[in-house]
CSV table of N, CA and C in Angstrom, one decimal:
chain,number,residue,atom,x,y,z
A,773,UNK,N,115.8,63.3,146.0
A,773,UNK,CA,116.6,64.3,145.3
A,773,UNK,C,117.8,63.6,144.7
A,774,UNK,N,118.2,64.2,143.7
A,774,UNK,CA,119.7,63.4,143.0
A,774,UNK,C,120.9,64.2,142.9
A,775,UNK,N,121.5,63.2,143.3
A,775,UNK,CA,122.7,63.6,143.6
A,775,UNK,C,123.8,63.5,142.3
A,776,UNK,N,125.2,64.2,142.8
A,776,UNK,CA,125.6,64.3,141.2
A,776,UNK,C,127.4,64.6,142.0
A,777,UNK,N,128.1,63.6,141.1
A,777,UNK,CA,129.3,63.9,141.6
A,777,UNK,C,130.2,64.0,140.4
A,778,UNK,N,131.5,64.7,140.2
A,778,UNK,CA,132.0,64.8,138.7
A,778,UNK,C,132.6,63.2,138.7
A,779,UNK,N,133.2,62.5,139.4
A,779,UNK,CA,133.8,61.5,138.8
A,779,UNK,C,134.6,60.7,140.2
A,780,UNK,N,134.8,59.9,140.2
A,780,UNK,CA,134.9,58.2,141.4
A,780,UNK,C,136.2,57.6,141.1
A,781,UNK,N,136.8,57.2,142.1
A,781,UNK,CA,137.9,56.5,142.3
A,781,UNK,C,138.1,55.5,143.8
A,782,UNK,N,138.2,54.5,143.2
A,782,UNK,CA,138.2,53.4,144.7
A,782,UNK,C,138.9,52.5,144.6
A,783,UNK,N,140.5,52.9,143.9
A,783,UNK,CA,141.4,52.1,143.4
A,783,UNK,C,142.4,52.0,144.9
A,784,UNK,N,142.1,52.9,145.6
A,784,UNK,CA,143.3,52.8,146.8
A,784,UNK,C,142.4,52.0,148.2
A,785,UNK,N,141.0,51.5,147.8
A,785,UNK,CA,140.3,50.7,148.8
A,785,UNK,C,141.0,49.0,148.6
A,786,UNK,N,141.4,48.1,149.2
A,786,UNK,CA,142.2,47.1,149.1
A,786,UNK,C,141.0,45.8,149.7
A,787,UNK,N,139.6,46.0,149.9
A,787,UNK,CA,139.1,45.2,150.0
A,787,UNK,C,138.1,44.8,149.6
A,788,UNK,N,138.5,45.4,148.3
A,788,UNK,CA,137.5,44.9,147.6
A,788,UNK,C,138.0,44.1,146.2
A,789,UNK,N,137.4,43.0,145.8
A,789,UNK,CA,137.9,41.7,144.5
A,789,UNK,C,138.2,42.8,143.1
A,790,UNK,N,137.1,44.0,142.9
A,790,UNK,CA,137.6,44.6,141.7
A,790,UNK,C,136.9,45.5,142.1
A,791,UNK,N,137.6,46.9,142.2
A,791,UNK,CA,138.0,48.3,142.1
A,791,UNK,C,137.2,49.3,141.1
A,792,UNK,N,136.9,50.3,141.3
A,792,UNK,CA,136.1,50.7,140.2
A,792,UNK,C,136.5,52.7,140.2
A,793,UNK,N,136.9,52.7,139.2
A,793,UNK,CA,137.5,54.4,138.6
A,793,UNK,C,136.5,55.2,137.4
A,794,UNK,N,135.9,55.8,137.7
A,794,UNK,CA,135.4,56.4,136.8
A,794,UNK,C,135.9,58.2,136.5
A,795,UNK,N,136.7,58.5,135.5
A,795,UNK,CA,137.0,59.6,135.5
A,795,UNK,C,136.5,60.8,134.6
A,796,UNK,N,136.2,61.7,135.0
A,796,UNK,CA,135.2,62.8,133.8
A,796,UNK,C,136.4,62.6,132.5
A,797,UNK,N,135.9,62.7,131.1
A,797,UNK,CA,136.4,62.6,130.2
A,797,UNK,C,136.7,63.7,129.6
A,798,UNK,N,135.9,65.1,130.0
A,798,UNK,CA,136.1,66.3,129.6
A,798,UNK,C,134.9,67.5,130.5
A,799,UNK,N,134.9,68.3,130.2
A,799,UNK,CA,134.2,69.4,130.8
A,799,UNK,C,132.5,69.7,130.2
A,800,UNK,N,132.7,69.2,129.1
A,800,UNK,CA,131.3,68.6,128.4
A,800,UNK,C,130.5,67.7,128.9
A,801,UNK,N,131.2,66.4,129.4
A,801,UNK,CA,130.7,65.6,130.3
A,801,UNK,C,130.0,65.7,131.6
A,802,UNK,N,131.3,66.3,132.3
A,802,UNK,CA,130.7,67.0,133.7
A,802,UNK,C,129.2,68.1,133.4
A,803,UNK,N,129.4,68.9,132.5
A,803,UNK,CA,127.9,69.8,132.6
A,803,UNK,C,127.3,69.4,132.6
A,804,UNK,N,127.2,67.7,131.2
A,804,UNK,CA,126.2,66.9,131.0
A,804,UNK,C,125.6,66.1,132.4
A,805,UNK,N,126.3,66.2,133.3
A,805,UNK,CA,126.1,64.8,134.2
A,805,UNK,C,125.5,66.1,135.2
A,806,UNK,N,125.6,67.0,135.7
A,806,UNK,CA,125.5,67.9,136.1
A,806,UNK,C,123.9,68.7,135.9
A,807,UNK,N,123.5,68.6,134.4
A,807,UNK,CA,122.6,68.8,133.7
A,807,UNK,C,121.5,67.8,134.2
A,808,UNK,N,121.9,66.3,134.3
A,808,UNK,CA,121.0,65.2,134.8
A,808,UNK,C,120.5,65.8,136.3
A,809,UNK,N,121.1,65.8,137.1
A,809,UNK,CA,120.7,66.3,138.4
A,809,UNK,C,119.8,67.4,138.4
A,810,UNK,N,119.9,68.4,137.9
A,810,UNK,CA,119.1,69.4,137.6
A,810,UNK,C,118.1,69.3,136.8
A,811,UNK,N,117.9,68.7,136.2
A,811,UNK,CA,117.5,67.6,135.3
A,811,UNK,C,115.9,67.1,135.8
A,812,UNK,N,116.4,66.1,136.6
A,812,UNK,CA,115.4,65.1,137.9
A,812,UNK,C,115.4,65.9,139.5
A,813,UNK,N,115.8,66.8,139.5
A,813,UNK,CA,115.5,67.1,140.5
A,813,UNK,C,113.8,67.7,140.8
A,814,UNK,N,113.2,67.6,142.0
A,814,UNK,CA,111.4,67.8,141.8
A,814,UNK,C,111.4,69.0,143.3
A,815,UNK,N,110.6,69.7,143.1
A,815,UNK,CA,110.5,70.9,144.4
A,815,UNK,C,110.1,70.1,145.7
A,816,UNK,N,110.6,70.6,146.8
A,816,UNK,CA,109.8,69.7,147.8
A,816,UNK,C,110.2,70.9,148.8
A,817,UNK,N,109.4,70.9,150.0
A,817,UNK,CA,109.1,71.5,150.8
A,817,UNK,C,108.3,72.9,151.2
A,818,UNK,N,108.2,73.9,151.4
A,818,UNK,CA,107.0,74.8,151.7
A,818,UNK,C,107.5,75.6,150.5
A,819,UNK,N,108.6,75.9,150.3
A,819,UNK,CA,109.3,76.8,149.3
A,819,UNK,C,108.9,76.7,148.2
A,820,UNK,N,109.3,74.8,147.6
A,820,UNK,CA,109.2,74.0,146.6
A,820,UNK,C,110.2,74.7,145.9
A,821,UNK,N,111.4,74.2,146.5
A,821,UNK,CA,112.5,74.7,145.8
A,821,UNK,C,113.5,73.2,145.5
A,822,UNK,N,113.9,73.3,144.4
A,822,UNK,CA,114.9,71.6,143.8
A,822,UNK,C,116.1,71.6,145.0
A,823,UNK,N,116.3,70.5,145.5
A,823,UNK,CA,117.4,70.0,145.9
A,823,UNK,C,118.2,69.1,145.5
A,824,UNK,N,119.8,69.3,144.8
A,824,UNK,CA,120.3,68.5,144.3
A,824,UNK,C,121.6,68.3,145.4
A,825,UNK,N,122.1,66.8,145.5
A,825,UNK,CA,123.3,66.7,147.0
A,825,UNK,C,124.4,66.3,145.5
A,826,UNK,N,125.4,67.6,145.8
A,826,UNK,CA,126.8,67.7,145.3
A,826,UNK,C,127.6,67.3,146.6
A,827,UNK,N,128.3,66.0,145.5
A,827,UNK,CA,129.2,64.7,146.4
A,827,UNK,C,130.1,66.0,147.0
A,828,UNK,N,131.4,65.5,147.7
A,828,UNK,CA,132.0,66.1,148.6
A,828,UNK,C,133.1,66.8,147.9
A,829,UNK,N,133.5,68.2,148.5
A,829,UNK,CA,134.1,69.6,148.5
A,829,UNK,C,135.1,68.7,148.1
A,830,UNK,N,135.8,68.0,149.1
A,830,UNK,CA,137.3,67.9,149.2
A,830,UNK,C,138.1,66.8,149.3
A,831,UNK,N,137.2,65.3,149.0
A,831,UNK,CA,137.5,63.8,149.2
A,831,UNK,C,138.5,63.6,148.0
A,832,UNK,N,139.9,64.2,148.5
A,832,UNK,CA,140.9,63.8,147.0
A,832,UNK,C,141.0,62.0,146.7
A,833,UNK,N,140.9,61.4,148.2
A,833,UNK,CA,141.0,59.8,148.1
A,833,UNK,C,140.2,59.5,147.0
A,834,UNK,N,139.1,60.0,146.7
A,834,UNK,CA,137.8,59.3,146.1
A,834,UNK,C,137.6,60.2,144.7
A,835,UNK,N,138.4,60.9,144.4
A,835,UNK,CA,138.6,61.5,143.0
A,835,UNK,C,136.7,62.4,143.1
A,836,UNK,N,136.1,62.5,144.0
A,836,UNK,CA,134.8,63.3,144.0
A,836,UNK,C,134.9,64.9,144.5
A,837,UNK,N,136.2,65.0,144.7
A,837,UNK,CA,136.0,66.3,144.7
A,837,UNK,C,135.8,67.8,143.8
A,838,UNK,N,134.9,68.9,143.9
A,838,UNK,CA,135.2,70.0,143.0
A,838,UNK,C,135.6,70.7,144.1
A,839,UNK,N,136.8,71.1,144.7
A,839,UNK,CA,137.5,71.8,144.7
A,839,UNK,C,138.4,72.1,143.8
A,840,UNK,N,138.9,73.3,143.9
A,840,UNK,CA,139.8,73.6,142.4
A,840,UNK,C,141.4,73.2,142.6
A,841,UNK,N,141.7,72.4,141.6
A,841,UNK,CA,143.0,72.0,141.5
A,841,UNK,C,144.3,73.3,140.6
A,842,UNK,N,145.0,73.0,140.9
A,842,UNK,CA,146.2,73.9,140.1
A,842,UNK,C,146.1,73.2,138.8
A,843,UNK,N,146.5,74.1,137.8
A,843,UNK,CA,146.6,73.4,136.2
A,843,UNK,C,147.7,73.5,135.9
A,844,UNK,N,148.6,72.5,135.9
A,844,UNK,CA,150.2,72.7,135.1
A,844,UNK,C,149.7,72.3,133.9
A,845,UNK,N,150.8,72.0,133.5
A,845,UNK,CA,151.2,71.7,131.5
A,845,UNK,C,150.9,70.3,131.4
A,846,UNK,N,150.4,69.8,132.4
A,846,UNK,CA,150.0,68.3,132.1
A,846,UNK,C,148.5,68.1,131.6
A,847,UNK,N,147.8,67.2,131.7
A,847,UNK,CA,146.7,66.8,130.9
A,847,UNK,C,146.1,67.7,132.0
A,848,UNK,N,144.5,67.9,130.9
A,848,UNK,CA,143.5,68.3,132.1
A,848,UNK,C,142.5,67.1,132.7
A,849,UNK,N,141.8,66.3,131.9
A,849,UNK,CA,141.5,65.2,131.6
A,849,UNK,C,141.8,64.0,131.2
A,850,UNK,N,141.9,62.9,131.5
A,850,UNK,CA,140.6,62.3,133.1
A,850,UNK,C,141.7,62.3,134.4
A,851,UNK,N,141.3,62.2,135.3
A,851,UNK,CA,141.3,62.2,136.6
A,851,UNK,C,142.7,63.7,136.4
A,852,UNK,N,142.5,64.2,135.9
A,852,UNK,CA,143.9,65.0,135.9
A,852,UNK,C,143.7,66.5,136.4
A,853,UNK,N,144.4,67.9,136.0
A,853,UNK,CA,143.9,68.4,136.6
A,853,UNK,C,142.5,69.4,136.0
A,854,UNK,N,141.9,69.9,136.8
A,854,UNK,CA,141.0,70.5,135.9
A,854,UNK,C,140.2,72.2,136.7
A,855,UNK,N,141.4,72.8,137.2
A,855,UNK,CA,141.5,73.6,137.7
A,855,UNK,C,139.9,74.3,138.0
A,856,UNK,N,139.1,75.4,137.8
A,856,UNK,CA,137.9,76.0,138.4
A,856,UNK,C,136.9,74.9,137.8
A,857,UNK,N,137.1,74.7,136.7
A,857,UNK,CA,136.2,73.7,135.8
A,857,UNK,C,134.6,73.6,136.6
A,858,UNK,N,135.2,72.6,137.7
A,858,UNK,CA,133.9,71.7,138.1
A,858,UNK,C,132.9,72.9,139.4
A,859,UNK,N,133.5,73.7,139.8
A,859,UNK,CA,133.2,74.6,140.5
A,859,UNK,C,132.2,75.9,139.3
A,860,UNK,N,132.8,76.3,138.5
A,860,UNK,CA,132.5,76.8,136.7
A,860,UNK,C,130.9,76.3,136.9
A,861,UNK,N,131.3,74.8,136.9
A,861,UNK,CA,129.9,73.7,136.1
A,861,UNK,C,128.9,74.4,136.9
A,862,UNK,N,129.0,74.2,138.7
A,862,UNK,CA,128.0,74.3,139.4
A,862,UNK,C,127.1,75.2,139.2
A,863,UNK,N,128.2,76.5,139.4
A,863,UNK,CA,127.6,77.4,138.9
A,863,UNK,C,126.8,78.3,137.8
A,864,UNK,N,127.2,77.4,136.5
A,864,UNK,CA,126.6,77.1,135.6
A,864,UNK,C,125.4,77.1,135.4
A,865,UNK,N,125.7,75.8,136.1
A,865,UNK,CA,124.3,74.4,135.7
A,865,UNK,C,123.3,74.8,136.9
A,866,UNK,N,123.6,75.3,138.0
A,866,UNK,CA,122.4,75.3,138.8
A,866,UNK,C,122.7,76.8,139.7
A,867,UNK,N,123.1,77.6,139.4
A,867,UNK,CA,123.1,79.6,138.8
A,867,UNK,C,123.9,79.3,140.4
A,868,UNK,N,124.0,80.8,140.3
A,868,UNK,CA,125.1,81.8,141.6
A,868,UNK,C,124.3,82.2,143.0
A,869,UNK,N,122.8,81.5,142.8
A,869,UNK,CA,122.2,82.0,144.3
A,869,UNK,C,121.6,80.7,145.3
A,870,UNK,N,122.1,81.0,146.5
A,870,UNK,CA,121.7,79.9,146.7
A,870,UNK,C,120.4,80.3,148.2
A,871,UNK,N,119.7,79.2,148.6
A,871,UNK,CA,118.7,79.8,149.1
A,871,UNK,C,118.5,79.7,151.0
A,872,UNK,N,119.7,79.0,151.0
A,872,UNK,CA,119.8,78.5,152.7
A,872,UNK,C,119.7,80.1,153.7
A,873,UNK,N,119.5,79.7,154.6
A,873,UNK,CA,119.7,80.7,155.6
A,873,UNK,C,119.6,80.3,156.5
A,874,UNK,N,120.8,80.8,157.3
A,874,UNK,CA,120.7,79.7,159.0
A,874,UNK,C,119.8,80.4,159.8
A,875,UNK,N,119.1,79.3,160.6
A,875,UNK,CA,118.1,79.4,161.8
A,875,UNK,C,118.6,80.4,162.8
């Protein structure tokens, strides 16, 4: 299954020789990258339903999170803020229902 995260930061990790930041460029991007996962994703189990693994809710360290940020008057784009946007995408890109149900 593929996984899909909006954007990566590992500038505050100190052990490593060279660092690596990758920030969404815009909100076009994210659907597009978002689009890939949904994309490749293949049915599996009795259901044969797609599973796609969205990186983490709330990891501000690691710039992977879609939780929703506040938007002031500052940039929205890259690493900046980008208030429902990426939460928007999910919903978007892979619809409003989801199929879990606890045991």
């Amino acid at each position: 299954q593929p996984a899909w995260s909006p954007q990566y930061d590992e500038s505050w990790v100190d052990i490593f020789d060279e660092t690596k930041t990758y920030y969404a460029a815009s909100r076009e991007q994210v659907e597009q990258m978002a689009e890939v996962g949904r994309t490749h994703a293949q049915p599996a189990g009795d259901d044969q339903l797609k599973l796609v693994w969205i990186n983490t809710w709330n990891c501000w360290k690691e710039a992977t999170t879609i939780e929703p940020t506040i938007v002031d008057d500052g940039p929205k784009y890259p690493g900046g803020n980008y208030g429902f946007d990426f939460l928007e995408i999910v919903r978007e890109v892979y619809g409003a229902e989801t199929y879990y149900t606890s045991p």
